[in-house]
Amino acid sequence: MEAILYICHGSRVKEASAQAIDFIKVCMQAQPYSIQEYCFLELETPTIEEAYERCVQKGATSILAIPVLLLTAVHAKHDIPVILNKMKERYPAVDLKYGRPIGVSEKMVDILVERLEETNVRVTEDSLVLLVGRGSSDPDVKRDLSRLADLLRNRFPKIRVQECYLTAATPSFGEALEFAVDSRSNQVFIIPYLLFTGLLMQSIENSIKKIQKKGKQEIILCRYLGYHPKIEQAISERIHEVSGEGAYVSNYA
């Protein structure tokens, strides 16, 4: 019997964890699997180990582990596989397949466009868009966010799009914000490339409050990605991939 294990990041902000759980419950409703569990890599429970054991106790003979993460970075390539490897050793008779993160796609760019449009502020040639990622020391994160920025530029060919990062990568969000204030742009749109709210979203809001008094530009903060049917579709695609022969090759394999 196959089970799905949805692995979220986790947050110190309870609202963020609640949003993640609500989202996963929606994803579960779209799947035919009788055994489905959610868990968190860190900062929240149930842990990966706890949820994995629940799957086994419910009779799972095969587990499809799906990282509910936006981009491929250290968490997806190392941290989660290390834990899954331990669980595989603990339950060798249970087959384990590990899926891919959500990744880069036109679907995700569709959501970015929606986040811009729902501000009801017209994006013009004088606008600057800051695409703000979480950040990581893993170069794949910069590659992927850069690809997303390129796809967004294709939708708005005459508008400047600058990717930046909240942690562990450059340019930092603070640097990009300073550049935006010193630029000739009349408007600065900020799109947080984050699944849910949390400390990083709060950090973005606080930075904007501090710098708004410096510049003359209109700074428009878009919503973070949040629940969206197209993200649910992406998760469903990852489940379909890993349930067949398209399992994501990771460090645990």
CSV table of C-alpha atoms in Angstrom, one decimal, residues 31-181:
chain,number,residue,atom,x,y,z
A,31,GLN,CA,-5.1,12.4,-4.1
A,32,PRO,CA,-6.5,8.8,-4.1
A,33,TYR,CA,-4.0,7.5,-1.5
A,34,SER,CA,-5.6,6.2,1.7
A,35,ILE,CA,-2.4,6.9,3.7
A,36,GLN,CA,-1.2,10.5,3.6
A,37,GLU,CA,0.8,12.4,6.3
A,38,TYR,CA,2.3,15.8,6.6
A,39,CYS,CA,5.5,16.7,8.6
A,40,PHE,CA,8.1,19.4,9.0
A,41,LEU,CA,11.9,19.4,8.5
A,42,GLU,CA,12.4,21.7,11.5
A,43,LEU,CA,10.8,24.1,14.0
A,44,GLU,CA,7.5,22.3,14.1
A,45,THR,CA,5.8,18.9,14.6
A,46,PRO,CA,5.2,16.2,13.5
A,47,THR,CA,8.8,15.6,12.5
A,48,ILE,CA,9.7,13.6,9.4
A,49,GLU,CA,10.5,10.6,11.6
A,50,GLU,CA,7.2,10.8,13.4
A,51,ALA,CA,5.1,11.0,10.2
A,52,TYR,CA,7.2,8.3,8.5
A,53,GLU,CA,6.4,6.0,11.4
A,54,ARG,CA,2.7,6.8,11.2
A,55,CYS,CA,2.7,5.8,7.6
A,56,VAL,CA,4.4,2.5,8.4
A,57,GLN,CA,2.0,1.8,11.3
A,58,LYS,CA,-1.0,2.4,9.0
A,59,GLY,CA,0.3,-0.3,6.7
A,60,ALA,CA,2.4,1.5,4.1
A,61,THR,CA,4.6,-0.8,2.1
A,62,SER,CA,5.8,2.1,-0.1
A,63,ILE,CA,6.3,5.8,0.8
A,64,LEU,CA,6.4,8.6,-1.7
A,65,ALA,CA,8.2,11.5,0.1
A,66,ILE,CA,7.4,14.9,-1.4
A,67,PRO,CA,9.4,18.0,-0.4
A,68,VAL,CA,7.0,20.9,-0.3
A,69,LEU,CA,9.7,23.3,-1.1
A,70,LEU,CA,9.9,26.0,-3.8
A,71,LEU,CA,13.4,25.5,-5.0
A,72,THR,CA,16.1,22.8,-5.0
A,73,ALA,CA,18.7,23.6,-2.3
A,74,VAL,CA,20.5,22.1,0.7
A,75,HIS,CA,17.3,21.1,2.4
A,76,ALA,CA,16.0,19.2,-0.6
A,77,LYS,CA,19.4,17.7,-1.6
A,78,HIS,CA,20.9,16.9,1.8
A,79,ASP,CA,19.0,17.6,5.0
A,80,ILE,CA,15.8,15.8,4.1
A,81,PRO,CA,17.5,12.8,2.4
A,82,VAL,CA,19.7,12.3,5.5
A,83,ILE,CA,16.6,11.8,7.6
A,84,LEU,CA,14.9,9.7,5.0
A,85,ASN,CA,18.0,7.5,4.8
A,86,LYS,CA,17.8,6.8,8.5
A,87,MET,CA,14.2,5.9,8.3
A,88,LYS,CA,14.9,3.6,5.3
A,89,GLU,CA,17.5,1.8,7.4
A,90,ARG,CA,15.0,1.5,10.3
A,91,TYR,CA,12.3,0.1,8.0
A,92,PRO,CA,14.2,-1.7,5.1
A,93,ALA,CA,11.1,-3.6,3.9
A,94,VAL,CA,9.3,-0.3,3.1
A,95,ASP,CA,10.0,1.0,-0.3
A,96,LEU,CA,11.0,4.7,-0.4
A,97,LYS,CA,10.8,7.2,-3.3
A,98,TYR,CA,11.8,10.8,-3.0
A,99,GLY,CA,10.2,13.5,-5.2
A,100,ARG,CA,11.4,16.8,-6.5
A,101,PRO,CA,10.7,20.3,-5.1
A,102,ILE,CA,8.2,22.5,-6.9
A,103,GLY,CA,10.9,24.0,-9.0
A,104,VAL,CA,10.9,26.5,-11.9
A,105,SER,CA,7.9,26.5,-14.3
A,106,GLU,CA,5.6,28.9,-16.2
A,107,LYS,CA,3.0,28.0,-13.6
A,108,MET,CA,5.0,29.7,-10.9
A,109,VAL,CA,5.4,32.8,-13.1
A,110,ASP,CA,1.7,32.8,-13.7
A,111,ILE,CA,1.3,33.3,-9.9
A,112,LEU,CA,3.9,36.1,-9.8
A,113,VAL,CA,1.9,37.9,-12.5
A,114,GLU,CA,-1.2,37.4,-10.5
A,115,ARG,CA,0.5,38.9,-7.4
A,116,LEU,CA,1.4,42.0,-9.4
A,117,GLU,CA,-2.0,42.4,-11.0
A,118,GLU,CA,-4.0,42.0,-7.7
A,119,THR,CA,-2.3,45.1,-6.3
A,120,ASN,CA,-4.5,47.1,-8.7
A,121,VAL,CA,-1.4,49.3,-9.4
A,122,ARG,CA,-0.5,49.4,-13.1
A,123,VAL,CA,3.0,48.1,-13.8
A,124,THR,CA,4.7,50.6,-16.2
A,125,GLU,CA,8.0,51.0,-18.0
A,126,ASP,CA,9.2,53.1,-15.1
A,127,SER,CA,8.5,50.3,-12.6
A,128,LEU,CA,11.1,48.1,-10.9
A,129,VAL,CA,10.2,44.6,-9.7
A,130,LEU,CA,12.2,43.0,-6.9
A,131,LEU,CA,11.7,39.2,-6.8
A,132,VAL,CA,12.7,38.3,-3.3
A,133,GLY,CA,13.9,34.7,-2.5
A,134,ARG,CA,14.7,33.0,0.7
A,135,GLY,CA,18.4,32.6,-0.3
A,136,SER,CA,20.9,29.8,0.3
A,137,SER,CA,24.6,29.1,-0.1
A,138,ASP,CA,23.6,26.5,-2.7
A,139,PRO,CA,24.2,28.0,-6.2
A,140,ASP,CA,21.2,26.1,-7.6
A,141,VAL,CA,19.0,28.6,-5.7
A,142,LYS,CA,20.5,31.6,-7.5
A,143,ARG,CA,20.3,29.7,-10.8
A,144,ASP,CA,16.6,28.9,-10.3
A,145,LEU,CA,15.5,32.3,-9.0
A,146,SER,CA,17.4,33.9,-11.9
A,147,ARG,CA,15.5,31.6,-14.3
A,148,LEU,CA,12.2,32.7,-12.7
A,149,ALA,CA,13.2,36.4,-13.0
A,150,ASP,CA,14.0,35.8,-16.7
A,151,LEU,CA,10.6,34.2,-17.3
A,152,LEU,CA,8.9,37.1,-15.6
A,153,ARG,CA,10.9,39.6,-17.8
A,154,ASN,CA,9.5,37.7,-20.8
A,155,ARG,CA,6.0,38.6,-19.6
A,156,PHE,CA,7.0,42.3,-19.0
A,157,PRO,CA,9.8,42.9,-21.6
A,158,LYS,CA,10.1,46.6,-20.9
A,159,ILE,CA,10.2,46.4,-17.1
A,160,ARG,CA,13.2,45.8,-14.9
A,161,VAL,CA,13.2,42.7,-12.7
A,162,GLN,CA,15.8,42.2,-10.1
A,163,GLU,CA,16.1,39.1,-8.1
A,164,CYS,CA,17.5,39.3,-4.5
A,165,TYR,CA,17.8,37.2,-1.4
A,166,LEU,CA,16.9,37.4,2.3
A,167,THR,CA,19.7,35.2,3.5
A,168,ALA,CA,23.0,33.6,2.4
A,169,ALA,CA,23.2,35.0,-1.1
A,170,THR,CA,23.7,38.3,-3.0
A,171,PRO,CA,22.4,40.7,-3.8
A,172,SER,CA,20.7,40.9,-0.5
A,173,PHE,CA,17.2,42.3,-0.2
A,174,GLY,CA,18.5,45.2,1.8
A,175,GLU,CA,21.0,46.1,-1.0
A,176,ALA,CA,18.3,45.7,-3.7
A,177,LEU,CA,16.0,47.9,-1.7
A,178,GLU,CA,18.6,50.6,-1.4
A,179,PHE,CA,19.3,50.4,-5.1
A,180,ALA,CA,15.6,50.7,-5.8
A,181,VAL,CA,15.2,53.8,-3.7
